[in-house]
GROMACS .gro file of C-alpha atoms in nm:
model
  183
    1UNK     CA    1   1.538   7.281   5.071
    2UNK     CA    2   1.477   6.930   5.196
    3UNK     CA    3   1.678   6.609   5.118
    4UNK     CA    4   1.435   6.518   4.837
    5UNK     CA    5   1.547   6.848   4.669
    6UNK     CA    6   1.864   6.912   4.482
    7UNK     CA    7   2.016   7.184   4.311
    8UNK     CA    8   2.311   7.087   4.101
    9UNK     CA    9   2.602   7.315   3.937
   10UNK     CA   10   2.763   7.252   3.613
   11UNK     CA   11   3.137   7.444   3.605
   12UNK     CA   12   3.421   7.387   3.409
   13UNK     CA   13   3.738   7.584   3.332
   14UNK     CA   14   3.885   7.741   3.069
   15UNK     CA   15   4.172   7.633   2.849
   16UNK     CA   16   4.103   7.718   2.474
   17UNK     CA   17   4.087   7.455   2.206
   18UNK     CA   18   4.087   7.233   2.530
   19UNK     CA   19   3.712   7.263   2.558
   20UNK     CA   20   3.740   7.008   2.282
   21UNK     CA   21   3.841   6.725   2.525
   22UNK     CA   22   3.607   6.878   2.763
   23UNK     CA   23   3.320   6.798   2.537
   24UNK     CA   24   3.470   6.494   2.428
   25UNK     CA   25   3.419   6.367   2.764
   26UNK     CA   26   3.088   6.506   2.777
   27UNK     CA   27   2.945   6.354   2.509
   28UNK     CA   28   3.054   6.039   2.683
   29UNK     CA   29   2.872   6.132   3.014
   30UNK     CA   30   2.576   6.221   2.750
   31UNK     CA   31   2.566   5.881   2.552
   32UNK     CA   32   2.623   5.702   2.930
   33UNK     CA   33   2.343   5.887   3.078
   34UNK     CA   34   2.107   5.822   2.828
   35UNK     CA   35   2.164   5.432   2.732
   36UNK     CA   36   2.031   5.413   3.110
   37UNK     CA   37   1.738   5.583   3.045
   38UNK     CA   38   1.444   5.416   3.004
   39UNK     CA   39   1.289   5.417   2.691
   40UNK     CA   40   0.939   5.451   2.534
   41UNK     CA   41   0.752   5.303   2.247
   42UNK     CA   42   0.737   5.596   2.048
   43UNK     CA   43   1.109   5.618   2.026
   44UNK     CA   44   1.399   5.349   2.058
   45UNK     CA   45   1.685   5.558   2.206
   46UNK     CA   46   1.567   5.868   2.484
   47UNK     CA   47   1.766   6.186   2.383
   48UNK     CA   48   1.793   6.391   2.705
   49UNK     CA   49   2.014   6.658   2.656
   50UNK     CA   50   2.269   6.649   2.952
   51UNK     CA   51   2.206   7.033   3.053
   52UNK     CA   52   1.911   6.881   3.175
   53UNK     CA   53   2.051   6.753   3.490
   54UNK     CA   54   2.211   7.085   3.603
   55UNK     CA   55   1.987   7.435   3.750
   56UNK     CA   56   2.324   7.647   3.737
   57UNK     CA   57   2.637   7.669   3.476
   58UNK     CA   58   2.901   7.894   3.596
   59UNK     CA   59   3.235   7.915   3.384
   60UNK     CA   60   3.500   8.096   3.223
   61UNK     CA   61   3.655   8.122   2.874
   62UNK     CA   62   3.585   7.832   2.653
   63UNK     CA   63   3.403   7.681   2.970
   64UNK     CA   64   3.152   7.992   2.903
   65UNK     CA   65   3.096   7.831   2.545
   66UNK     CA   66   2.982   7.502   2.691
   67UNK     CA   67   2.802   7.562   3.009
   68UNK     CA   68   2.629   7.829   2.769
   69UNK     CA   69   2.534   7.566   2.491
   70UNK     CA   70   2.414   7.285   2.760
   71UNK     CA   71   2.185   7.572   2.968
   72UNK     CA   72   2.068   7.663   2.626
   73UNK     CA   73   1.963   7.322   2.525
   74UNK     CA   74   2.219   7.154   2.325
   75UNK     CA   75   2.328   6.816   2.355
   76UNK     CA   76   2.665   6.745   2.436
   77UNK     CA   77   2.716   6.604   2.096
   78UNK     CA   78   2.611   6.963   1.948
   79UNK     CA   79   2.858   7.137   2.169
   80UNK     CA   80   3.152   6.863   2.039
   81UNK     CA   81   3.048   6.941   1.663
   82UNK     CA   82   3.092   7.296   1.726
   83UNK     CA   83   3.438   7.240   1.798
   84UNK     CA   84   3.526   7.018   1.559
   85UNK     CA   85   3.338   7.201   1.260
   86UNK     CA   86   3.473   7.586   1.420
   87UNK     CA   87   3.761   7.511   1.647
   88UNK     CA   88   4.085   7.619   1.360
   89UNK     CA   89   3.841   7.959   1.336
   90UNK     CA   90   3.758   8.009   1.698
   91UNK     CA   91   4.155   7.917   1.836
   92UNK     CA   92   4.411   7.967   1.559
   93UNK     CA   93   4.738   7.876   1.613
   94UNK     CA   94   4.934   8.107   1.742
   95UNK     CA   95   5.246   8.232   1.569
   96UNK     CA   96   5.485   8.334   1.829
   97UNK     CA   97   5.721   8.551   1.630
   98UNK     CA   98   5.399   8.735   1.495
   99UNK     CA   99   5.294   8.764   1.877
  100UNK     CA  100   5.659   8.913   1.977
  101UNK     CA  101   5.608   9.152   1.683
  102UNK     CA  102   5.271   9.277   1.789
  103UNK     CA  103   5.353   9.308   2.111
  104UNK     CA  104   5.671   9.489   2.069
  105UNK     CA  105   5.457   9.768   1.818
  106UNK     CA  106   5.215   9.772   2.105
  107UNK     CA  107   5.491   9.917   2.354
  108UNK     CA  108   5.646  10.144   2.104
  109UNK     CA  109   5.317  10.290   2.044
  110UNK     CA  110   5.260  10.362   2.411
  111UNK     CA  111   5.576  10.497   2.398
  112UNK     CA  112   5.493  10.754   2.169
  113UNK     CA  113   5.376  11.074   2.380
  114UNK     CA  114   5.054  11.198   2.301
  115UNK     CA  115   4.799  11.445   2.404
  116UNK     CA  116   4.550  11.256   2.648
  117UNK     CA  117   4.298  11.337   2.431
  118UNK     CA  118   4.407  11.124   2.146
  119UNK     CA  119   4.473  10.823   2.412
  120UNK     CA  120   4.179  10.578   2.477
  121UNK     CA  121   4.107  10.247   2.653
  122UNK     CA  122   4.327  10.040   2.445
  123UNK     CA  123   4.663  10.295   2.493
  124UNK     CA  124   4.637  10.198   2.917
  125UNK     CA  125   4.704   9.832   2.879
  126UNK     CA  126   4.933   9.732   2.560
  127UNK     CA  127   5.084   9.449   2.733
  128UNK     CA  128   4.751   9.249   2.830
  129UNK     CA  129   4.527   9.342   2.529
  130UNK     CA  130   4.380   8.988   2.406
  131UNK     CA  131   4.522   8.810   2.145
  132UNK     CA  132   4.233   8.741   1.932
  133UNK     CA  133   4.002   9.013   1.852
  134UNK     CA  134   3.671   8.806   1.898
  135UNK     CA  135   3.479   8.854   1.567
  136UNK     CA  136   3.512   8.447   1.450
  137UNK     CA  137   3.398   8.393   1.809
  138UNK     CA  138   3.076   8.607   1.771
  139UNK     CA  139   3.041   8.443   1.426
  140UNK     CA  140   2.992   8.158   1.538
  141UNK     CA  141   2.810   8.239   1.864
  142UNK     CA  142   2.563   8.402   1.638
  143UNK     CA  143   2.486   8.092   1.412
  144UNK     CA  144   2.451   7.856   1.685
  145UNK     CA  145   2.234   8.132   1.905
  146UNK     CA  146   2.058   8.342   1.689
  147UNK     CA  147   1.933   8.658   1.829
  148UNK     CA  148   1.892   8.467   2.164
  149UNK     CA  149   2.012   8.671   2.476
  150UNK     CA  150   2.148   8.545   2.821
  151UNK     CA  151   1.792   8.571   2.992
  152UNK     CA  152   1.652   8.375   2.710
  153UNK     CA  153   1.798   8.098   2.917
  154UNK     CA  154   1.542   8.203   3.213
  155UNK     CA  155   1.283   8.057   3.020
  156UNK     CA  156   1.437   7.713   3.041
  157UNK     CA  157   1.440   7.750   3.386
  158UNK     CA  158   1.811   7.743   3.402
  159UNK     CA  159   2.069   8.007   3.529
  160UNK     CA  160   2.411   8.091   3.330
  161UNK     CA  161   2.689   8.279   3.526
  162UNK     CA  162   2.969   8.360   3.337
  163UNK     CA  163   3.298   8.515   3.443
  164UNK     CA  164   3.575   8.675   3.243
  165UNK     CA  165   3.807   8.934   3.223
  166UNK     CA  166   3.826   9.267   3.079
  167UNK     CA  167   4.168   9.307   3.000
  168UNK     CA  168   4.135   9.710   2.854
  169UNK     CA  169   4.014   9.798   3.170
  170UNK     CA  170   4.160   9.546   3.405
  171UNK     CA  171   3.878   9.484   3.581
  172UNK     CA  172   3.698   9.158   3.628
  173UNK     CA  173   3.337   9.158   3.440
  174UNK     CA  174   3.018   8.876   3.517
  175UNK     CA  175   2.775   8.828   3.334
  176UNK     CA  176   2.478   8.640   3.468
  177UNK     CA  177   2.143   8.514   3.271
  178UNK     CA  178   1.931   8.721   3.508
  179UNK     CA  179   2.041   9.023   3.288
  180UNK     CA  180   1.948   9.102   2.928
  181UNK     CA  181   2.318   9.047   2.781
  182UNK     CA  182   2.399   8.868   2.489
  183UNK     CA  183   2.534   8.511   2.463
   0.00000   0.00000   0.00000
């Protein structure tokens, strides 16, 4: 690659509900990015998504959520809405004394001998299993993606890594657009 070339990276963390600010600023970067633009006389204000300006997106957690929605093709704006319109679903409060409760029946029930055939996956770990069970996350992952898979993002010539954490297994899992695994 010569000096006329660039490849650039898009990462951001994690953090929850934080993603919020994270877009927040994006958005900002978006709207920046695209007053400079020049415009043309077919329209009076460019829309350039700002995915545009990255080849890779690698993240983790809620980063995952917005690296995927800018490689996919939303706008910054999109990925802010989705936030504000799903965040209470997506990242409920949490209720410590329920948490203390459901941990505490977690450990008692690993307590509880059993024959290892009536133990699976979830009986190894009862101290790290996640605190959300994920279905309002695929919810909403599913109306703003459809049926569209990871390598879907291929075809906008864009590459998604994303890294995470299977807690059940404890064993650290990546998922990468160049694979047929869903969004």
């Amino acid at each position: 690659m010569d000096e006329t070339q660039r490849y650039t990276i898009f990462s951001c963390d994690g953090g929850g509900f934080r993603g919020y600010l994270t877009s927040l600023i994006l958005d900002q970067i978006e709207q920046e990015l695209n007053a400079k633009l020049p415009t043309d006389s077919a329209s009076s204000q460019p829309n350039r998504p700002l995915g545009d300006s990255f080849d890779l997106f690698a993240d983790t957690s809620t980063g995952s959520l917005i690296a995927g929605g800018l490689a996919f093709g939303l706008s910054a704006a999109e990925i802010k809405a989705l936030y504000i319109n799903n965040g209470a679903q997506l990242f409920p409060p949490l209720n410590l004394g329920q948490e203390i409760w459901q941990r505490l029946a977690q450990v008692m029930s690993a307590l509880i001998p059993r024959p290892i055939a009536q133990t699976g996956p979830d009986d190894r770990f009862p101290f790290s299993s996640p605190l959300f069970d994920g279905t309002a996350l695929k919810k909403v992952l599913e109306s703003v993606f459809g049926d569209a898979v990871l390598k879907d993002i291929q075809t906008k010539s864009k590459r998604l890594i994303v890294t995470a954490y299977d807690c059940i297994h404890s064993v650290p899992v990546i998922f990468d657009s160049e694979n047929n695994e869903r969004i």
